[in-house]
CSV table of C-alpha atoms in Angstrom, one decimal:
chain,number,residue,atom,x,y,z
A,1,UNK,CA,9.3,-15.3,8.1
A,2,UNK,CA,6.0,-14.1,6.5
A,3,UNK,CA,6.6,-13.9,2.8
A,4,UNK,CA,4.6,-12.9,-0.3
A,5,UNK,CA,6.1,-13.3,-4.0
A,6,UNK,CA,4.1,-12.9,-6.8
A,7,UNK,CA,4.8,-14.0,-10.8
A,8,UNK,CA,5.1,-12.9,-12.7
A,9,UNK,CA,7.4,-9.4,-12.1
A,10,UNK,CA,6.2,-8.2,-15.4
A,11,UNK,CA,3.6,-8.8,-18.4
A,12,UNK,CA,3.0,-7.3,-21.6
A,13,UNK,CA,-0.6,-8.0,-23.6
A,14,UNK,CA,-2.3,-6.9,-25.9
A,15,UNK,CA,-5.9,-4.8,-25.6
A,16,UNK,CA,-8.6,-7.2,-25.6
A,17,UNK,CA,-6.9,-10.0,-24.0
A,18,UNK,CA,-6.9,-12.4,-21.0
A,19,UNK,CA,-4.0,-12.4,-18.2
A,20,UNK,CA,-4.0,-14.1,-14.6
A,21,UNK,CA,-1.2,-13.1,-12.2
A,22,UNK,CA,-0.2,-14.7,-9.5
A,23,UNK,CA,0.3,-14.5,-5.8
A,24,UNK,CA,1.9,-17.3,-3.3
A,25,UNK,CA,2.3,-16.7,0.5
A,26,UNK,CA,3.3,-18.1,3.1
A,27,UNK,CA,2.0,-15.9,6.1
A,28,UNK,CA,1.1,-17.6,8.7
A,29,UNK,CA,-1.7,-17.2,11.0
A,30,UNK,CA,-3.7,-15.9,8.1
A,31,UNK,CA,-6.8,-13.5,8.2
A,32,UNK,CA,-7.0,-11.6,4.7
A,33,UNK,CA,-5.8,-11.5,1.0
A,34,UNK,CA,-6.2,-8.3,-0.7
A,35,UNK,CA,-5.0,-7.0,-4.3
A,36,UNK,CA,-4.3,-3.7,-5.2
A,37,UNK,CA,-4.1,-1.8,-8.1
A,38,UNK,CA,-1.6,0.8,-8.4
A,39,UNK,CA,-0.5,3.4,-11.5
A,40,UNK,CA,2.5,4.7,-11.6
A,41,UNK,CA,3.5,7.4,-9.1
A,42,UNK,CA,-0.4,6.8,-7.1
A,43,UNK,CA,-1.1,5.3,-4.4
A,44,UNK,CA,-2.2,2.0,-4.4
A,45,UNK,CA,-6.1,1.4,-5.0
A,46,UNK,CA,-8.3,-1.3,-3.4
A,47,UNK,CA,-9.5,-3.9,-5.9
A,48,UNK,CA,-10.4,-7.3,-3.6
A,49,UNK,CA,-10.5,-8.2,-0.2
A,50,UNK,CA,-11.0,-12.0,0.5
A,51,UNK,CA,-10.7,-13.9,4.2
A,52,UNK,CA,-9.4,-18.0,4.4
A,53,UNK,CA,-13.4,-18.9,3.6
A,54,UNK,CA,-13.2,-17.1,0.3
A,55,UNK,CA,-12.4,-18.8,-2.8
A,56,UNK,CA,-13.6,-16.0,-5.2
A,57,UNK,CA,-14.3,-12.5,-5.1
A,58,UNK,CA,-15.3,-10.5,-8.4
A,59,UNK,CA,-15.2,-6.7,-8.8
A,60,UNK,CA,-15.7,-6.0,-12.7
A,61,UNK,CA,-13.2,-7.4,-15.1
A,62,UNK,CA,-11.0,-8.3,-12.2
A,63,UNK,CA,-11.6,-11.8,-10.5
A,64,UNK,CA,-9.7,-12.5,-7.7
A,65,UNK,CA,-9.1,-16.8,-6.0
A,66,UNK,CA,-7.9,-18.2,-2.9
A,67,UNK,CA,-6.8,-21.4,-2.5
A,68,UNK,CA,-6.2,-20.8,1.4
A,69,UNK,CA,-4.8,-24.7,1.6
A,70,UNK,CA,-2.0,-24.4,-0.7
A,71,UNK,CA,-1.7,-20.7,0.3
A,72,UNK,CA,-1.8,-19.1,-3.7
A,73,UNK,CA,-4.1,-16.5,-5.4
A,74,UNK,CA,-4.7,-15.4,-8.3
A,75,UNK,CA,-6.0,-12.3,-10.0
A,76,UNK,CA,-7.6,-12.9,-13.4
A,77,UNK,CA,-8.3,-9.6,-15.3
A,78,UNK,CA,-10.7,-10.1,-18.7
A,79,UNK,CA,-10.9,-8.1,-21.8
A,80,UNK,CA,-7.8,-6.1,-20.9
A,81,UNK,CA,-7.8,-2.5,-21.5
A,82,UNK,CA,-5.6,0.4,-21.8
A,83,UNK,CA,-5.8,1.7,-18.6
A,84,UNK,CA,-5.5,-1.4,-16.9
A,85,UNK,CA,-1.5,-0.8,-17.1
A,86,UNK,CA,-0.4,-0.5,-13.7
A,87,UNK,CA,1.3,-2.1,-10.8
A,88,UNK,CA,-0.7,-5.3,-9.0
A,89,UNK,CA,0.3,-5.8,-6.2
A,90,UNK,CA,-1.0,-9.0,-3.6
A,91,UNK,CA,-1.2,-7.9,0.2
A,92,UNK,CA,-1.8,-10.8,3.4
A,93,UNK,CA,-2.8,-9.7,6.8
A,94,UNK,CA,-2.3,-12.1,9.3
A,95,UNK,CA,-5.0,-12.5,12.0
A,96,UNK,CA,-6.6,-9.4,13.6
A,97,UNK,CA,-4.7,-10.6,17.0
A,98,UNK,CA,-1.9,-10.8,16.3
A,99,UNK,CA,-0.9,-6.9,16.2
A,100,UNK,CA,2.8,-7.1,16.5
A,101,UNK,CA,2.3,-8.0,12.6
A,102,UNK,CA,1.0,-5.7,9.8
A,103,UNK,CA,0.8,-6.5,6.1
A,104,UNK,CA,3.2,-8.5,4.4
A,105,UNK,CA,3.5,-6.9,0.3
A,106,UNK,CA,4.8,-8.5,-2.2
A,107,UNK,CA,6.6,-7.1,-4.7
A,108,UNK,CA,3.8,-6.4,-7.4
A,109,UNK,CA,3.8,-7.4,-11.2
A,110,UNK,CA,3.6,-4.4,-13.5
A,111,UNK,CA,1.4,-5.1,-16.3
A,112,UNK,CA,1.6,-3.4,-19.5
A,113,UNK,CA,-1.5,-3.3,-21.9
A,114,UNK,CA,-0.6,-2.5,-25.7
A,115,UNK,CA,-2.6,-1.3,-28.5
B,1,UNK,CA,-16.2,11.8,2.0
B,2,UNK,CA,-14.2,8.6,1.2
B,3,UNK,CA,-10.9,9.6,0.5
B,4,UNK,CA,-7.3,9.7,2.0
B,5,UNK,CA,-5.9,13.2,0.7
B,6,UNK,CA,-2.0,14.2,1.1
B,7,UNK,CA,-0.3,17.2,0.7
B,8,UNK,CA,1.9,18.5,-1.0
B,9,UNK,CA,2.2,16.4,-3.9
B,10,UNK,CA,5.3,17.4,-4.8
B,11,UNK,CA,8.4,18.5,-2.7
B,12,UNK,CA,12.0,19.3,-3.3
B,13,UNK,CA,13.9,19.9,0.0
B,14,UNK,CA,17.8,20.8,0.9
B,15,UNK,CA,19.2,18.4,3.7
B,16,UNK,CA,19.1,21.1,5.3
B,17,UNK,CA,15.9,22.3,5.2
B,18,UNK,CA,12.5,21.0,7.5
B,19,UNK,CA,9.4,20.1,5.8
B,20,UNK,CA,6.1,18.3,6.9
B,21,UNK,CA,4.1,16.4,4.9
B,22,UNK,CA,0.3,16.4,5.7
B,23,UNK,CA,-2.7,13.5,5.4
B,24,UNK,CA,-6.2,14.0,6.1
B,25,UNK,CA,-9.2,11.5,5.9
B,26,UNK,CA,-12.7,12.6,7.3
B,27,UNK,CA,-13.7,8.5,7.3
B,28,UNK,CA,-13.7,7.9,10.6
B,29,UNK,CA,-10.4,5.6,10.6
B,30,UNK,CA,-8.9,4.8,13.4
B,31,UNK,CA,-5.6,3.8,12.2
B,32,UNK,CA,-3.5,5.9,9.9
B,33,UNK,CA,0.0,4.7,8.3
B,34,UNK,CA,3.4,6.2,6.4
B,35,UNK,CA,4.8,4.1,3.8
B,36,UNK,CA,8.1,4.8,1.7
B,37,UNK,CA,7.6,3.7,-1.9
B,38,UNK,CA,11.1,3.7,-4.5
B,39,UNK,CA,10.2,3.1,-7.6
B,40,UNK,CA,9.4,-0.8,-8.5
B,41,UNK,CA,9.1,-1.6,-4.8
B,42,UNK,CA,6.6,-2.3,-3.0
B,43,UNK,CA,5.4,0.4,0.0
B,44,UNK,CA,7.4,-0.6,3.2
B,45,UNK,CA,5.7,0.5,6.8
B,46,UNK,CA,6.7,3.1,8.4
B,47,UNK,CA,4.7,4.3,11.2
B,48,UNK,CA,1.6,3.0,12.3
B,49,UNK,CA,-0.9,5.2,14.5
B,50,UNK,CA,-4.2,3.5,16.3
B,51,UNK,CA,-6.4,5.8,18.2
B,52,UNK,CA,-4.2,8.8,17.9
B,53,UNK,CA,-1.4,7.1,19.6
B,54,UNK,CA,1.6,5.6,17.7
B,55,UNK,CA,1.6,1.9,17.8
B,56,UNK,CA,4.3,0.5,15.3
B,57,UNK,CA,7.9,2.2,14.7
B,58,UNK,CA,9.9,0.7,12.3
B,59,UNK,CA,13.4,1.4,13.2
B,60,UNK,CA,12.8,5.0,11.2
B,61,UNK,CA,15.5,7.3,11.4
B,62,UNK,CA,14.9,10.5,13.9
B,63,UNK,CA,15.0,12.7,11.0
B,64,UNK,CA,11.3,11.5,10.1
B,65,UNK,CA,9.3,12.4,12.9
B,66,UNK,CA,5.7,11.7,13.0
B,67,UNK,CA,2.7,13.4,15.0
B,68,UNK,CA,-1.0,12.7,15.0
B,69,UNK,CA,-2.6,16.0,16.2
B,70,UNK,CA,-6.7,14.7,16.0
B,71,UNK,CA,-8.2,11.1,14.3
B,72,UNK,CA,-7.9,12.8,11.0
B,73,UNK,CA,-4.9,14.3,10.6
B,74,UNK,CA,-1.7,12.9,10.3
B,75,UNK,CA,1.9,14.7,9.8
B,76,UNK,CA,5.5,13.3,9.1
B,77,UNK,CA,8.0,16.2,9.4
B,78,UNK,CA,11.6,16.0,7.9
B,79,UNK,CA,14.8,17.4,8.8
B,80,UNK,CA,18.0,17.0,7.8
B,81,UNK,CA,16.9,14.4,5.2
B,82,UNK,CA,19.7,12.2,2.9
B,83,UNK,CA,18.9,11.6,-0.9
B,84,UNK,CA,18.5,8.5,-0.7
B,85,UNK,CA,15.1,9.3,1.1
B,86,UNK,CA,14.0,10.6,-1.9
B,87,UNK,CA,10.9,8.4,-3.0
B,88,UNK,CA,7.0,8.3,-2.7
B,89,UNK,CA,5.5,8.8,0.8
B,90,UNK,CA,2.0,7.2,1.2
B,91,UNK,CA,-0.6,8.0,3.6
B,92,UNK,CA,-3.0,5.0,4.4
B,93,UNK,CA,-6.1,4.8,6.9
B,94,UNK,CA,-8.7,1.7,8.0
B,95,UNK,CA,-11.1,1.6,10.5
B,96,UNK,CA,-8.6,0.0,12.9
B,97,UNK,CA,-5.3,-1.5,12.5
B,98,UNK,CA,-4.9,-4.9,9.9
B,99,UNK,CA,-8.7,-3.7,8.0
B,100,UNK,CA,-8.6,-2.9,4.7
B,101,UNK,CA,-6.2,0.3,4.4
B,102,UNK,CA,-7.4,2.9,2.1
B,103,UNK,CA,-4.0,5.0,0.6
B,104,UNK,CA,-3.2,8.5,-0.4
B,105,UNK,CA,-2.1,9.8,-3.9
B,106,UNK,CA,1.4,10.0,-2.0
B,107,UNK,CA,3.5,13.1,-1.6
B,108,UNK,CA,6.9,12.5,-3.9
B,109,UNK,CA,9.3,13.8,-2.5
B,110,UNK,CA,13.0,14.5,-3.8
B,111,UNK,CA,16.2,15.5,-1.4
B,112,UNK,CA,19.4,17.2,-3.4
């Protein structure tokens, strides 16, 4: 069964600091790993898309890895702000032919950023 | 225009009463998705639609019905809704089905 679980459920930091969440999986074929970003009571929000080949994929302060191998990924955000409080949750798509499958979610870390 | 919009944002509905829900995108997607959201879950799928035609049911209850009219619009209508389907509804397109989906603000809904 095509499983994502992600660590951990939920984190509290303080502004100005470091945090790297984590994402396991074991869907199987694979074709993409994507994390998204969502507030509370939003829809989620697109934040990195990376295929098997990836390793890293950077969009601002958020740095996404792949380690396709040992099937984990991490999201690393830097210099934490405020509004970086939100739900993050990892998303794998198994290969583009195999359409009786969609996306596999896990089930998010919330983050909370303090003052 | 790059955005998934969804209307309303807010509903309250009777189980008695029928409501639709409504998502636009003028991207050019191919594929457009409902998801059900509770609150500290993650979305679950829904429906899936690919070229106008509905290509993933999953085992939904008859009282959500959905209906893609044209490549941009897509509509879930209730009816005779439980409270326990009270929760966030999402929206979602991609260019075709498994590509990056881009989602909605959601529609949250609440049955008494």
């Amino acid at each position: 069964k095509n499983q994502v679980e992600q660590s951990p459920q939920s984190l509290i930091i303080l502004e100005g600091k470091n945090c790297t969440l984590q994402c396991n999986y074991t869907v199987s074929p694979f074709s993409n790993l994507r994390w998204y970003k969502q507030d509370t009571g939003r829809g989620p929000v697109s934040l990195t898309i990376m295929t098997f080949s990836e390793n890293t994929k950077s969009n601002g302060r958020y740095t996404a890895t792949l380690d396709a191998d040992t099937k984990q990924s991490s999201l690393h955000i830097t210099a934490s702000q405020l509004s970086d409080s939100a739900s993050y949750i990892c998303v794998v798509s198994p290969t583009l032919n195999n359409a009786g499958n969609m996306l596999t979610f896990g089930g998010g870390t919330r983050l909370m950023v303090k003052p | 225009d790059t955005e998934v919009t969804q209307t309303p944002k807010h509903l309250v509905m009777g189980m008695t009463n029928k409501k639709s829900l409504k998502c636009e995108q003028h991207m050019g997607h191919r594929a457009m998705y409902w998801y059900k959201q509770k609150a500290k879950k993650p979305p679950e799928l829904m429906f899936v639609y690919s070229y106008e035609k509905l290509s993933i049911n999953e085992s939904v209850p008859s009282r959500f019905s959905p209906e893609c009219p044209n490549s941009s619009l897509l509509n879930l209508h209730l009816h005779a809704l439980q409270p326990e389907d009270s929760a966030l509804y999402l929206c979602a397109s991609s260019p075709r089905v498994t590509e990056t989906q881009y989602f909605g603000p959601g529609t949250r809904l609440l049955v008494l």
